[in-house]
């Protein structure tokens, strides 16, 4: 469980003034021991950044369309979200006759996903791959807006499919997380190489590479809204105080809960850091960061969020990141991604990072359980 927060909360810090105050107090020996109480949570906006990526694709037969990338709980069968997909149908062609086509687009207020088809020249057949064999497609954003660059760049996800083995095409779902609402942004994407891994061979086998890539220009990220909100009235323990859950936001990619404090979040965190760091060397920044992660991990354990589906399936996603409002020091948000799932096991279980659970159909969720309180939910995207 701690490993998940290690990944996400590394970039979270108290302000320099708060750190200095902690250090001065430690050096002066002025911290009073207080009994441990409640739970806790932190904040600071975390932006995922990325560049060109090469990820593994599955050589599986799919029925077609971007919605096939969306899975039910645990990866059991596709969840049909085709009503939220926007047709695109624009292409780019290389000098040697390969074509890249952007077929469809779908997204929410953080992610945009494109369904791509890469086609070889007529008459050329691609390898037929078997079990545990994979196509790879190197895809990158070759152009993005200044607004995306100013917000720290972008993160990407790629999954490659072979819908009809032995023909001249492969398909891919290409996800973009630009750090801002992607809807309405204009981007260009480029494919630099197609390769594959086949049993009995060493490394990747290149099918085709392009020195300048195959580029599709000026893709407008437009799609129907997939964000649904539900007001909440639920109090959770938080350090030596409490946090009021006031809003639940749900999309096919993640869900988030907004929390309201009775005092500024920074003050609460500062008190908790004083309490936890009494015996820690004031100059040890690694231990500072470890204590921060412990605070936020404890709060996730206190929240104990579960999703209950109409078919009886129950999953417990892991919190992925926390964000504090730039304009409201009393408010923060915690986000959970469906692809991080806690599972019980022989050694006590843990967090499983599985692409097959990255996205789901929220209309299949019946209730959300927070700290033992069951709340009915309905996926009704905002207009």
PDB file of N, CA and C in Angstrom, residues 86-93 100-105 114 116 140-146 148-149 174 176 182 184-190 214-222:
ATOM      1  N   UNK A  86     -16.317  10.599 -30.112  1.00  0.00           N
ATOM      2  CA  UNK A  86     -16.465  11.541 -31.212  1.00  0.00           C
ATOM      3  C   UNK A  86     -15.666  11.059 -32.432  1.00  0.00           C
ATOM      4  N   UNK A  87     -16.305  10.835 -33.598  1.00  0.00           N
ATOM      5  CA  UNK A  87     -15.545  10.471 -34.804  1.00  0.00           C
ATOM      6  C   UNK A  87     -14.585  11.590 -35.212  1.00  0.00           C
ATOM      7  N   UNK A  88     -13.413  11.206 -35.716  1.00  0.00           N
ATOM      8  CA  UNK A  88     -12.402  12.188 -36.149  1.00  0.00           C
ATOM      9  C   UNK A  88     -12.092  12.012 -37.629  1.00  0.00           C
ATOM     10  N   UNK A  89     -11.524  10.858 -38.002  1.00  0.00           N
ATOM     11  CA  UNK A  89     -11.266  10.497 -39.394  1.00  0.00           C
ATOM     12  C   UNK A  89     -10.382  11.495 -40.146  1.00  0.00           C
ATOM     13  N   UNK A  90      -9.161  11.680 -39.635  1.00  0.00           N
ATOM     14  CA  UNK A  90      -8.151  12.434 -40.390  1.00  0.00           C
ATOM     15  C   UNK A  90      -6.873  11.604 -40.423  1.00  0.00           C
ATOM     16  N   UNK A  91      -6.090  11.753 -41.501  1.00  0.00           N
ATOM     17  CA  UNK A  91      -4.957  10.861 -41.737  1.00  0.00           C
ATOM     18  C   UNK A  91      -3.695  11.627 -42.088  1.00  0.00           C
ATOM     19  N   UNK A  92      -2.571  10.898 -41.942  1.00  0.00           N
ATOM     20  CA  UNK A  92      -1.277  11.359 -42.423  1.00  0.00           C
ATOM     21  C   UNK A  92      -0.607  10.209 -43.139  1.00  0.00           C
ATOM     22  N   UNK A  93       0.179  10.473 -44.180  1.00  0.00           N
ATOM     23  CA  UNK A  93       0.781   9.430 -45.014  1.00  0.00           C
ATOM     24  C   UNK A  93       2.282   9.624 -45.106  1.00  0.00           C
ATOM     25  N   UNK A 100      -1.343   6.703 -41.285  1.00  0.00           N
ATOM     26  CA  UNK A 100      -1.814   6.768 -39.903  1.00  0.00           C
ATOM     27  C   UNK A 100      -3.121   7.542 -39.879  1.00  0.00           C
ATOM     28  N   UNK A 101      -4.182   6.918 -39.348  1.00  0.00           N
ATOM     29  CA  UNK A 101      -5.500   7.554 -39.303  1.00  0.00           C
ATOM     30  C   UNK A 101      -5.976   7.667 -37.863  1.00  0.00           C
ATOM     31  N   UNK A 102      -6.419   8.854 -37.498  1.00  0.00           N
ATOM     32  CA  UNK A 102      -7.067   9.064 -36.201  1.00  0.00           C
ATOM     33  C   UNK A 102      -8.556   8.840 -36.416  1.00  0.00           C
ATOM     34  N   UNK A 103      -9.082   7.778 -35.830  1.00  0.00           N
ATOM     35  CA  UNK A 103     -10.467   7.374 -36.072  1.00  0.00           C
ATOM     36  C   UNK A 103     -11.452   8.059 -35.124  1.00  0.00           C
ATOM     37  N   UNK A 104     -11.125   8.058 -33.814  1.00  0.00           N
ATOM     38  CA  UNK A 104     -12.089   8.493 -32.811  1.00  0.00           C
ATOM     39  C   UNK A 104     -11.374   9.207 -31.668  1.00  0.00           C
ATOM     40  N   UNK A 105     -12.156   9.951 -30.892  1.00  0.00           N
ATOM     41  CA  UNK A 105     -11.620  10.665 -29.734  1.00  0.00           C
ATOM     42  C   UNK A 105     -12.617  10.563 -28.582  1.00  0.00           C
ATOM     43  N   UNK A 114      -7.297   8.774 -28.149  1.00  0.00           N
ATOM     44  CA  UNK A 114      -7.491   8.673 -29.590  1.00  0.00           C
ATOM     45  C   UNK A 114      -7.397   7.209 -30.004  1.00  0.00           C
ATOM     46  N   UNK A 116      -6.413   4.922 -33.060  1.00  0.00           N
ATOM     47  CA  UNK A 116      -5.593   5.076 -34.257  1.00  0.00           C
ATOM     48  C   UNK A 116      -5.561   3.781 -35.065  1.00  0.00           C
ATOM     49  N   UNK A 140       4.297   9.710 -30.359  1.00  0.00           N
ATOM     50  CA  UNK A 140       4.601  10.898 -29.557  1.00  0.00           C
ATOM     51  C   UNK A 140       3.724  12.065 -29.999  1.00  0.00           C
ATOM     52  N   UNK A 141       3.579  13.008 -29.075  1.00  0.00           N
ATOM     53  CA  UNK A 141       2.979  14.288 -29.443  1.00  0.00           C
ATOM     54  C   UNK A 141       4.050  15.117 -30.122  1.00  0.00           C
ATOM     55  N   UNK A 142       3.886  15.397 -31.383  1.00  0.00           N
ATOM     56  CA  UNK A 142       4.881  16.192 -32.110  1.00  0.00           C
ATOM     57  C   UNK A 142       4.573  17.679 -32.047  1.00  0.00           C
ATOM     58  N   UNK A 143       3.346  18.020 -31.643  1.00  0.00           N
ATOM     59  CA  UNK A 143       3.019  19.431 -31.436  1.00  0.00           C
ATOM     60  C   UNK A 143       1.896  19.526 -30.412  1.00  0.00           C
ATOM     61  N   UNK A 144       2.042  20.466 -29.493  1.00  0.00           N
ATOM     62  CA  UNK A 144       1.002  20.731 -28.509  1.00  0.00           C
ATOM     63  C   UNK A 144       0.946  22.230 -28.273  1.00  0.00           C
ATOM     64  N   UNK A 145      -0.063  22.663 -27.549  1.00  0.00           N
ATOM     65  CA  UNK A 145      -0.258  24.091 -27.340  1.00  0.00           C
ATOM     66  C   UNK A 145       0.733  24.633 -26.305  1.00  0.00           C
ATOM     67  N   UNK A 146       0.926  25.941 -26.339  1.00  0.00           N
ATOM     68  CA  UNK A 146       1.776  26.592 -25.348  1.00  0.00           C
ATOM     69  C   UNK A 146       1.206  26.403 -23.942  1.00  0.00           C
ATOM     70  N   UNK A 148      -0.333  23.748 -22.784  1.00  0.00           N
ATOM     71  CA  UNK A 148       0.070  22.435 -22.298  1.00  0.00           C
ATOM     72  C   UNK A 148       1.519  22.463 -21.841  1.00  0.00           C
ATOM     73  N   UNK A 149       2.389  23.091 -22.622  1.00  0.00           N
ATOM     74  CA  UNK A 149       3.806  23.161 -22.255  1.00  0.00           C
ATOM     75  C   UNK A 149       4.002  23.950 -20.964  1.00  0.00           C
ATOM     76  N   UNK A 174      -4.367   5.695 -27.854  1.00  0.00           N
ATOM     77  CA  UNK A 174      -3.310   6.617 -27.442  1.00  0.00           C
ATOM     78  C   UNK A 174      -3.906   7.639 -26.486  1.00  0.00           C
ATOM     79  N   UNK A 176      -3.677  10.798 -23.725  1.00  0.00           N
ATOM     80  CA  UNK A 176      -2.901  12.011 -23.455  1.00  0.00           C
ATOM     81  C   UNK A 176      -3.443  12.651 -22.186  1.00  0.00           C
ATOM     82  N   UNK A 182      -8.137  18.768 -21.468  1.00  0.00           N
ATOM     83  CA  UNK A 182      -7.718  18.624 -22.867  1.00  0.00           C
ATOM     84  C   UNK A 182      -8.788  19.002 -23.883  1.00  0.00           C
ATOM     85  N   UNK A 184     -10.906  20.642 -26.454  1.00  0.00           N
ATOM     86  CA  UNK A 184     -10.698  21.840 -27.239  1.00  0.00           C
ATOM     87  C   UNK A 184      -9.256  22.108 -27.614  1.00  0.00           C
ATOM     88  N   UNK A 185      -8.300  21.387 -27.020  1.00  0.00           N
ATOM     89  CA  UNK A 185      -6.891  21.565 -27.373  1.00  0.00           C
ATOM     90  C   UNK A 185      -6.621  20.998 -28.770  1.00  0.00           C
ATOM     91  N   UNK A 186      -5.617  21.550 -29.437  1.00  0.00           N
ATOM     92  CA  UNK A 186      -5.221  21.099 -30.780  1.00  0.00           C
ATOM     93  C   UNK A 186      -3.811  20.525 -30.687  1.00  0.00           C
ATOM     94  N   UNK A 187      -3.656  19.283 -31.145  1.00  0.00           N
ATOM     95  CA  UNK A 187      -2.362  18.605 -31.065  1.00  0.00           C
ATOM     96  C   UNK A 187      -2.048  17.934 -32.401  1.00  0.00           C
ATOM     97  N   UNK A 188      -0.790  17.552 -32.563  1.00  0.00           N
ATOM     98  CA  UNK A 188      -0.352  16.713 -33.681  1.00  0.00           C
ATOM     99  C   UNK A 188       0.368  15.505 -33.099  1.00  0.00           C
ATOM    100  N   UNK A 189       0.173  14.331 -33.700  1.00  0.00           N
ATOM    101  CA  UNK A 189       0.842  13.128 -33.221  1.00  0.00           C
ATOM    102  C   UNK A 189       1.654  12.506 -34.343  1.00  0.00           C
ATOM    103  N   UNK A 190       2.733  11.827 -33.953  1.00  0.00           N
ATOM    104  CA  UNK A 190       3.643  11.214 -34.914  1.00  0.00           C
ATOM    105  C   UNK A 190       3.982   9.795 -34.487  1.00  0.00           C
ATOM    106  N   UNK A 214       5.380   9.442 -39.309  1.00  0.00           N
ATOM    107  CA  UNK A 214       4.093   9.683 -39.971  1.00  0.00           C
ATOM    108  C   UNK A 214       3.289  10.575 -39.035  1.00  0.00           C
ATOM    109  N   UNK A 215       2.916  11.749 -39.495  1.00  0.00           N
ATOM    110  CA  UNK A 215       2.292  12.742 -38.622  1.00  0.00           C
ATOM    111  C   UNK A 215       0.872  13.056 -39.068  1.00  0.00           C
ATOM    112  N   UNK A 216      -0.022  13.114 -38.081  1.00  0.00           N
ATOM    113  CA  UNK A 216      -1.369  13.630 -38.310  1.00  0.00           C
ATOM    114  C   UNK A 216      -1.434  14.996 -37.627  1.00  0.00           C
ATOM    115  N   UNK A 217      -1.669  16.030 -38.418  1.00  0.00           N
ATOM    116  CA  UNK A 217      -1.623  17.403 -37.921  1.00  0.00           C
ATOM    117  C   UNK A 217      -2.994  17.885 -37.452  1.00  0.00           C
ATOM    118  N   UNK A 218      -2.958  18.843 -36.526  1.00  0.00           N
ATOM    119  CA  UNK A 218      -4.132  19.641 -36.123  1.00  0.00           C
ATOM    120  C   UNK A 218      -5.336  18.788 -35.729  1.00  0.00           C
ATOM    121  N   UNK A 219      -5.129  17.912 -34.751  1.00  0.00           N
ATOM    122  CA  UNK A 219      -6.219  17.105 -34.214  1.00  0.00           C
ATOM    123  C   UNK A 219      -6.902  17.906 -33.111  1.00  0.00           C
ATOM    124  N   UNK A 220      -8.162  18.203 -33.292  1.00  0.00           N
ATOM    125  CA  UNK A 220      -8.915  18.927 -32.273  1.00  0.00           C
ATOM    126  C   UNK A 220      -9.508  17.917 -31.298  1.00  0.00           C
ATOM    127  N   UNK A 221      -9.159  18.035 -30.044  1.00  0.00           N
ATOM    128  CA  UNK A 221      -9.640  17.106 -29.019  1.00  0.00           C
ATOM    129  C   UNK A 221     -11.041  17.520 -28.592  1.00  0.00           C
ATOM    130  N   UNK A 222     -12.034  17.026 -29.315  1.00  0.00           N
ATOM    131  CA  UNK A 222     -13.439  17.326 -29.035  1.00  0.00           C
ATOM    132  C   UNK A 222     -14.180  16.013 -28.792  1.00  0.00           C
TER     133      UNK A 222
END
